[in-house]
PDB file of C-alpha atoms in Angstrom:
ATOM      1  CA  MET A 258      15.101  -2.515 -38.537  1.00 47.00           C
ATOM      2  CA  GLN A 259      16.573   0.603 -37.466  1.00 51.00           C
ATOM      3  CA  ASN A 260      19.573   1.001 -35.246  1.00 54.00           C
ATOM      4  CA  PHE A 261      18.929   3.289 -32.574  1.00 53.00           C
ATOM      5  CA  ARG A 262      22.762   4.152 -32.116  1.00 47.00           C
ATOM      6  CA  GLN A 263      23.309   5.119 -35.795  1.00 53.00           C
ATOM      7  CA  ALA A 264      20.556   7.254 -35.938  1.00 50.00           C
ATOM      8  CA  TYR A 265      21.193   9.054 -32.669  1.00 52.00           C
ATOM      9  CA  ARG A 266      24.444   9.244 -30.542  1.00 49.00           C
ATOM     10  CA  PRO A 267      23.335  10.693 -27.121  1.00 49.00           C
ATOM     11  CA  PRO A 268      26.056  12.954 -25.645  1.00 50.00           C
ATOM     12  CA  GLU A 269      28.544  10.925 -23.181  1.00 49.00           C
ATOM     13  CA  SER A 270      29.784  12.253 -20.328  1.00 47.00           C
ATOM     14  CA  ALA A 271      32.703  11.463 -17.778  1.00 46.00           C
ATOM     15  CA  ALA A 272      29.599   9.927 -15.236  1.00 45.00           C
ATOM     16  CA  GLU A 273      28.089   7.955 -17.840  1.00 45.00           C
ATOM     17  CA  PRO A 274      30.899   6.134 -20.319  1.00 41.00           C
ATOM     18  CA  GLN A 275      29.607   4.710 -23.194  1.00 42.00           C
ATOM     19  CA  ALA A 276      26.178   5.904 -22.680  1.00 36.00           C
ATOM     20  CA  ALA A 277      25.292   4.731 -26.565  1.00 44.00           C
ATOM     21  CA  GLU A 278      26.238   1.103 -25.530  1.00 43.00           C
ATOM     22  CA  ARG A 279      23.746   1.102 -23.044  1.00 38.00           C
ATOM     23  CA  MET A 280      21.226   1.787 -26.057  1.00 42.00           C
ATOM     24  CA  LYS A 281      19.481  -1.228 -27.527  1.00 57.00           C
ATOM     25  CA  GLU A 282      18.584  -1.556 -30.998  1.00 74.00           C
ATOM     26  CA  VAL A 283      14.913  -0.569 -31.428  1.00 82.00           C
ATOM     27  CA  GLU A 284      12.380  -0.800 -34.128  1.00 90.00           C
ATOM     28  CA  LEU A 285      10.644   2.373 -35.097  1.00 92.00           C
ATOM     29  CA  ALA A 286       6.924   2.071 -35.300  1.00 93.00           C
ATOM     30  CA  GLU A 287       5.331   1.974 -38.884  1.00 93.00           C
ATOM     31  CA  PRO A 288       2.892   5.082 -39.677  1.00 93.00           C
ATOM     32  CA  TRP A 289      -0.168   2.703 -40.000  1.00 94.00           C
ATOM     33  CA  GLN A 290       0.464   1.693 -36.212  1.00 95.00           C
ATOM     34  CA  ARG A 291       0.796   5.418 -35.044  1.00 94.00           C
ATOM     35  CA  LEU A 292      -2.401   6.379 -36.943  1.00 93.00           C
ATOM     36  CA  LEU A 293      -4.133   3.442 -35.763  1.00 95.00           C
ATOM     37  CA  ALA A 294      -3.192   4.155 -32.280  1.00 94.00           C
ATOM     38  CA  GLY A 295      -4.339   7.877 -32.594  1.00 91.00           C
ATOM     39  CA  ALA A 296      -7.719   6.913 -34.166  1.00 93.00           C
ATOM     40  CA  ILE A 297      -8.400   4.765 -31.210  1.00 94.00           C
ATOM     41  CA  ASP A 298      -7.414   7.332 -28.728  1.00 91.00           C
ATOM     42  CA  ARG A 299      -9.750   9.686 -30.449  1.00 89.00           C
ATOM     43  CA  ILE A 300     -12.605   7.137 -30.846  1.00 92.00           C
ATOM     44  CA  LEU A 301     -12.835   6.018 -27.259  1.00 88.00           C
ATOM     45  CA  PRO A 302     -14.310   9.424 -25.882  1.00 86.00           C
ATOM     46  CA  ILE A 303     -16.966   9.133 -28.693  1.00 84.00           C
ATOM     47  CA  MET A 304     -17.583   5.481 -27.943  1.00 84.00           C
ATOM     48  CA  LEU A 305     -18.228   6.884 -24.110  1.00 79.00           C
ATOM     49  CA  LEU A 306     -20.336   9.396 -25.357  1.00 75.00           C
ATOM     50  CA  VAL A 307     -22.341   7.115 -27.520  1.00 76.00           C
ATOM     51  CA  MET A 308     -22.822   4.669 -24.981  1.00 73.00           C
ATOM     52  CA  PHE A 309     -24.478   7.128 -22.597  1.00 68.00           C
ATOM     53  CA  LEU A 310     -26.574   8.722 -24.855  1.00 68.00           C
ATOM     54  CA  LEU A 311     -27.823   5.114 -26.539  1.00 66.00           C
ATOM     55  CA  ARG A 312     -31.117   5.562 -24.693  1.00 57.00           C
ATOM     56  CA  ILE A 313     -32.209   8.964 -26.287  1.00 58.00           C
ATOM     57  CA  GLU A 314     -34.969   8.730 -29.003  1.00 55.00           C
ATOM     58  CA  TYR A 315     -35.558  11.926 -30.741  1.00 56.00           C
ATOM     59  CA  THR A 316     -39.216  12.072 -29.750  1.00 57.00           C
ATOM     60  CA  ARG A 317     -40.309  14.986 -27.445  1.00 61.00           C
ATOM     61  CA  ALA A 318     -42.435  12.508 -25.302  1.00 66.00           C
ATOM     62  CA  TYR A 319     -39.612  10.079 -24.401  1.00 66.00           C
ATOM     63  CA  VAL A 320     -37.288  13.183 -23.823  1.00 64.00           C
ATOM     64  CA  GLN A 321     -39.844  14.530 -21.179  1.00 67.00           C
ATOM     65  CA  ALA A 322     -40.494  11.095 -19.659  1.00 69.00           C
ATOM     66  CA  GLU A 323     -37.190  10.276 -19.470  1.00 66.00           C
ATOM     67  CA  MET A 324     -35.646  14.040 -18.152  1.00 68.00           C
ATOM     68  CA  PRO A 325     -34.446  12.448 -14.933  1.00 70.00           C
ATOM     69  CA  TRP A 326     -32.686   9.725 -16.450  1.00 68.00           C
ATOM     70  CA  LEU A 327     -31.061  11.957 -19.154  1.00 66.00           C
ATOM     71  CA  LEU A 328     -29.907  14.597 -16.431  1.00 69.00           C
ATOM     72  CA  LEU A 329     -28.111  11.737 -14.813  1.00 71.00           C
ATOM     73  CA  LEU A 330     -26.420  10.570 -17.819  1.00 69.00           C
ATOM     74  CA  LEU A 331     -24.941  13.989 -18.413  1.00 71.00           C
ATOM     75  CA  PRO A 332     -22.603  14.124 -15.034  1.00 78.00           C
ATOM     76  CA  LEU A 333     -21.960  10.362 -15.581  1.00 76.00           C
ATOM     77  CA  GLY A 334     -20.605  10.953 -18.936  1.00 75.00           C
ATOM     78  CA  LEU A 335     -18.756  13.991 -17.796  1.00 80.00           C
ATOM     79  CA  VAL A 336     -16.781  12.064 -15.206  1.00 85.00           C
ATOM     80  CA  ALA A 337     -16.392   9.006 -17.147  1.00 84.00           C
ATOM     81  CA  GLY A 338     -14.821  11.581 -19.950  1.00 84.00           C
ATOM     82  CA  LEU A 339     -12.769  13.103 -17.391  1.00 89.00           C
ATOM     83  CA  LEU A 340     -11.460   9.706 -15.807  1.00 92.00           C
ATOM     84  CA  LEU A 341     -10.431   8.591 -19.106  1.00 91.00           C
ATOM     85  CA  GLY A 342      -8.573  11.717 -19.781  1.00 90.00           C
ATOM     86  CA  LEU A 343      -7.043  11.038 -16.579  1.00 93.00           C
ATOM     87  CA  VAL A 344      -6.007   7.657 -17.353  1.00 93.00           C
ATOM     88  CA  GLN A 345      -4.579   8.753 -20.767  1.00 92.00           C
ATOM     89  CA  VAL A 346      -2.517  11.262 -19.093  1.00 92.00           C
ATOM     90  CA  PHE A 347      -1.436   8.920 -16.523  1.00 94.00           C
ATOM     91  CA  LEU A 348      -0.200   6.170 -19.016  1.00 93.00           C
ATOM     92  CA  MET A 349       1.379   8.625 -21.327  1.00 92.00           C
ATOM     93  CA  SER A 350       3.418  10.002 -18.748  1.00 92.00           C
ATOM     94  CA  ARG A 351       4.528   6.712 -16.691  1.00 93.00           C
ATOM     95  CA  ASN A 352       4.770   4.472 -19.914  1.00 90.00           C
ATOM     96  CA  GLY A 353       5.115   7.041 -22.792  1.00 91.00           C
ATOM     97  CA  GLN A 354       2.008   5.178 -24.143  1.00 94.00           C
ATOM     98  CA  SER A 355      -1.484   6.481 -24.784  1.00 93.00           C
ATOM     99  CA  ILE A 356      -4.305   3.576 -24.492  1.00 94.00           C
ATOM    100  CA  GLY A 357      -3.898   3.111 -28.427  1.00 94.00           C
ATOM    101  CA  GLN A 358      -0.212   2.936 -28.323  1.00 94.00           C
ATOM    102  CA  LYS A 359      -0.736   0.259 -25.702  1.00 94.00           C
ATOM    103  CA  ILE A 360      -3.047  -1.713 -27.712  1.00 95.00           C
ATOM    104  CA  LEU A 361      -0.717  -1.917 -30.614  1.00 95.00           C
ATOM    105  CA  ARG A 362       2.295  -2.256 -28.289  1.00 95.00           C
ATOM    106  CA  ILE A 363       4.146   1.188 -29.689  1.00 95.00           C
ATOM    107  CA  ARG A 364       5.631   3.961 -27.312  1.00 94.00           C
ATOM    108  CA  VAL A 365       7.275   7.284 -27.195  1.00 94.00           C
ATOM    109  CA  ILE A 366      10.520   7.832 -26.031  1.00 93.00           C
ATOM    110  CA  THR A 367      13.573  10.454 -26.355  1.00 90.00           C
ATOM    111  CA  ASP A 368      16.451  10.431 -28.321  1.00 86.00           C
ATOM    112  CA  THR A 369      18.496   8.921 -25.291  1.00 86.00           C
ATOM    113  CA  GLY A 370      16.016   5.849 -25.017  1.00 87.00           C
ATOM    114  CA  ALA A 371      14.327   7.670 -21.570  1.00 90.00           C
ATOM    115  CA  ASN A 372      10.506   7.871 -21.307  1.00 91.00           C
ATOM    116  CA  PRO A 373       9.737  11.500 -22.086  1.00 91.00           C
ATOM    117  CA  GLY A 374       7.395  12.167 -18.953  1.00 90.00           C
ATOM    118  CA  PHE A 375       4.705  14.357 -18.384  1.00 92.00           C
ATOM    119  CA  VAL A 376       6.306  17.739 -19.276  1.00 91.00           C
ATOM    120  CA  LYS A 377       7.647  16.792 -22.818  1.00 89.00           C
ATOM    121  CA  TYR A 378       5.002  14.129 -23.630  1.00 89.00           C
ATOM    122  CA  VAL A 379       1.411  15.186 -22.595  1.00 90.00           C
ATOM    123  CA  LEU A 380       1.926  19.109 -22.255  1.00 91.00           C
ATOM    124  CA  ALA A 381       4.739  19.750 -25.165  1.00 89.00           C
ATOM    125  CA  ARG A 382       4.071  16.589 -27.779  1.00 87.00           C
ATOM    126  CA  GLU A 383       0.188  16.522 -27.301  1.00 85.00           C
ATOM    127  CA  GLY A 384      -1.175  20.077 -25.657  1.00 86.00           C
ATOM    128  CA  PHE A 385       1.173  22.499 -27.091  1.00 87.00           C
ATOM    129  CA  PHE A 386       1.361  21.366 -30.669  1.00 82.00           C
ATOM    130  CA  PHE A 387      -2.326  21.332 -31.200  1.00 81.00           C
ATOM    131  CA  VAL A 388      -3.285  24.381 -28.841  1.00 87.00           C
ATOM    132  CA  VAL A 389      -0.909  26.428 -31.004  1.00 86.00           C
ATOM    133  CA  LEU A 390      -2.608  25.131 -34.355  1.00 84.00           C
ATOM    134  CA  LEU A 391      -5.902  25.579 -33.159  1.00 84.00           C
ATOM    135  CA  ALA A 392      -5.215  29.027 -31.924  1.00 87.00           C
ATOM    136  CA  LEU A 393      -3.452  29.737 -35.559  1.00 86.00           C
ATOM    137  CA  CYS A 394      -6.411  28.095 -37.260  1.00 85.00           C
ATOM    138  CA  GLY A 395      -8.915  30.176 -34.952  1.00 85.00           C
ATOM    139  CA  LEU A 396      -6.882  33.546 -35.934  1.00 86.00           C
ATOM    140  CA  LEU A 397      -6.991  32.871 -39.775  1.00 85.00           C
ATOM    141  CA  SER A 398     -10.661  31.819 -39.708  1.00 82.00           C
ATOM    142  CA  GLY A 399     -11.851  35.232 -40.237  1.00 81.00           C
ATOM    143  CA  LEU A 400      -9.800  35.531 -43.348  1.00 84.00           C
ATOM    144  CA  GLY A 401     -11.530  32.153 -44.546  1.00 83.00           C
ATOM    145  CA  LEU A 402      -8.270  30.498 -44.119  1.00 85.00           C
ATOM    146  CA  GLY A 403      -8.810  28.497 -41.063  1.00 84.00           C
ATOM    147  CA  ARG A 404      -9.752  25.166 -42.338  1.00 85.00           C
ATOM    148  CA  ILE A 405      -7.310  25.447 -45.258  1.00 88.00           C
ATOM    149  CA  VAL A 406      -4.117  25.773 -42.793  1.00 86.00           C
ATOM    150  CA  TYR A 407      -5.627  23.203 -40.509  1.00 86.00           C
ATOM    151  CA  CYS A 408      -5.780  20.730 -43.738  1.00 87.00           C
ATOM    152  CA  VAL A 409      -2.614  21.838 -44.780  1.00 89.00           C
ATOM    153  CA  VAL A 410      -0.850  21.028 -41.675  1.00 85.00           C
ATOM    154  CA  GLN A 411      -2.440  17.677 -41.288  1.00 86.00           C
ATOM    155  CA  LEU A 412      -1.373  16.754 -44.885  1.00 91.00           C
ATOM    156  CA  LEU A 413       2.367  18.030 -44.132  1.00 89.00           C
ATOM    157  CA  TYR A 414       2.214  15.834 -40.756  1.00 87.00           C
ATOM    158  CA  LEU A 415       0.766  12.849 -42.701  1.00 91.00           C
ATOM    159  CA  ILE A 416       3.421  13.122 -45.295  1.00 92.00           C
ATOM    160  CA  MET A 417       6.544  13.348 -42.595  1.00 90.00           C
ATOM    161  CA  LEU A 418       4.795  10.508 -41.041  1.00 89.00           C
ATOM    162  CA  CYS A 419       5.491   8.416 -44.097  1.00 90.00           C
ATOM    163  CA  ARG A 420       8.980   9.590 -44.576  1.00 90.00           C
ATOM    164  CA  LYS A 421      11.399   6.472 -43.750  1.00 89.00           C
ATOM    165  CA  ARG A 422      14.368   8.288 -44.290  1.00 89.00           C
ATOM    166  CA  GLY A 423      13.095  10.955 -41.751  1.00 88.00           C
ATOM    167  CA  ASN A 424      12.670   7.881 -39.033  1.00 89.00           C
ATOM    168  CA  TYR A 425       8.790   8.584 -39.450  1.00 91.00           C
ATOM    169  CA  GLN A 426       9.347  12.078 -37.231  1.00 91.00           C
ATOM    170  CA  THR A 427       6.214  14.178 -37.124  1.00 89.00           C
ATOM    171  CA  PRO A 428       6.643  17.915 -36.129  1.00 86.00           C
ATOM    172  CA  GLN A 429       6.425  17.189 -32.831  1.00 87.00           C
ATOM    173  CA  ASP A 430       8.751  14.325 -32.635  1.00 90.00           C
ATOM    174  CA  LEU A 431      11.570  16.677 -34.445  1.00 89.00           C
ATOM    175  CA  MET A 432      10.956  19.495 -31.833  1.00 88.00           C
ATOM    176  CA  LEU A 433      11.063  17.425 -28.807  1.00 89.00           C
ATOM    177  CA  GLN A 434      13.449  14.697 -30.142  1.00 91.00           C
ATOM    178  CA  THR A 435      11.547  11.810 -29.714  1.00 91.00           C
ATOM    179  CA  LEU A 436      10.764   8.787 -31.718  1.00 91.00           C
ATOM    180  CA  VAL A 437       7.872   6.241 -31.561  1.00 92.00           C
ATOM    181  CA  VAL A 438       9.132   2.279 -31.334  1.00 94.00           C
ATOM    182  CA  LYS A 439       7.852  -0.721 -31.054  1.00 93.00           C
ATOM    183  CA  VAL A 440       7.756  -2.456 -27.586  1.00 89.00           C
TER     184      VAL A 440
END
């Protein structure tokens, strides 16, 4: 069990005397919980896609006979995927939890114990970090280094995630001063 007050001491102000006193003891989420939550979040859209494409067979006659049905599935799949994405963004912004994190009963908090919100969690933690990583890999792909850089970054991410001494913090956690804790 990690004592949150010992790991992080938020600045105390005159308006909020004893801010650290308000913080309760929290338990950090285990690496396997974080990895499984991420896997659930990434598998959900794939399951949704498979659910809509189950009826497709690889015979030309079937596809031609069922073309109106298949053309209807495409927009429905896109709308369902968009709704799933919006639900994820809403949950991450409001609760500090994605669907996978909600299932595993873990959440993201700031170093003061607050909910990171939309900008810090969704835009910076999820969006910005991976956009920069993919852009870097895309730039280096011309040199044949894109995949290598991506694998190295993911390996470093995994190593950092498993460091108990580092509070299981990943690069995003360190950059944004967040923790993933058990609910």
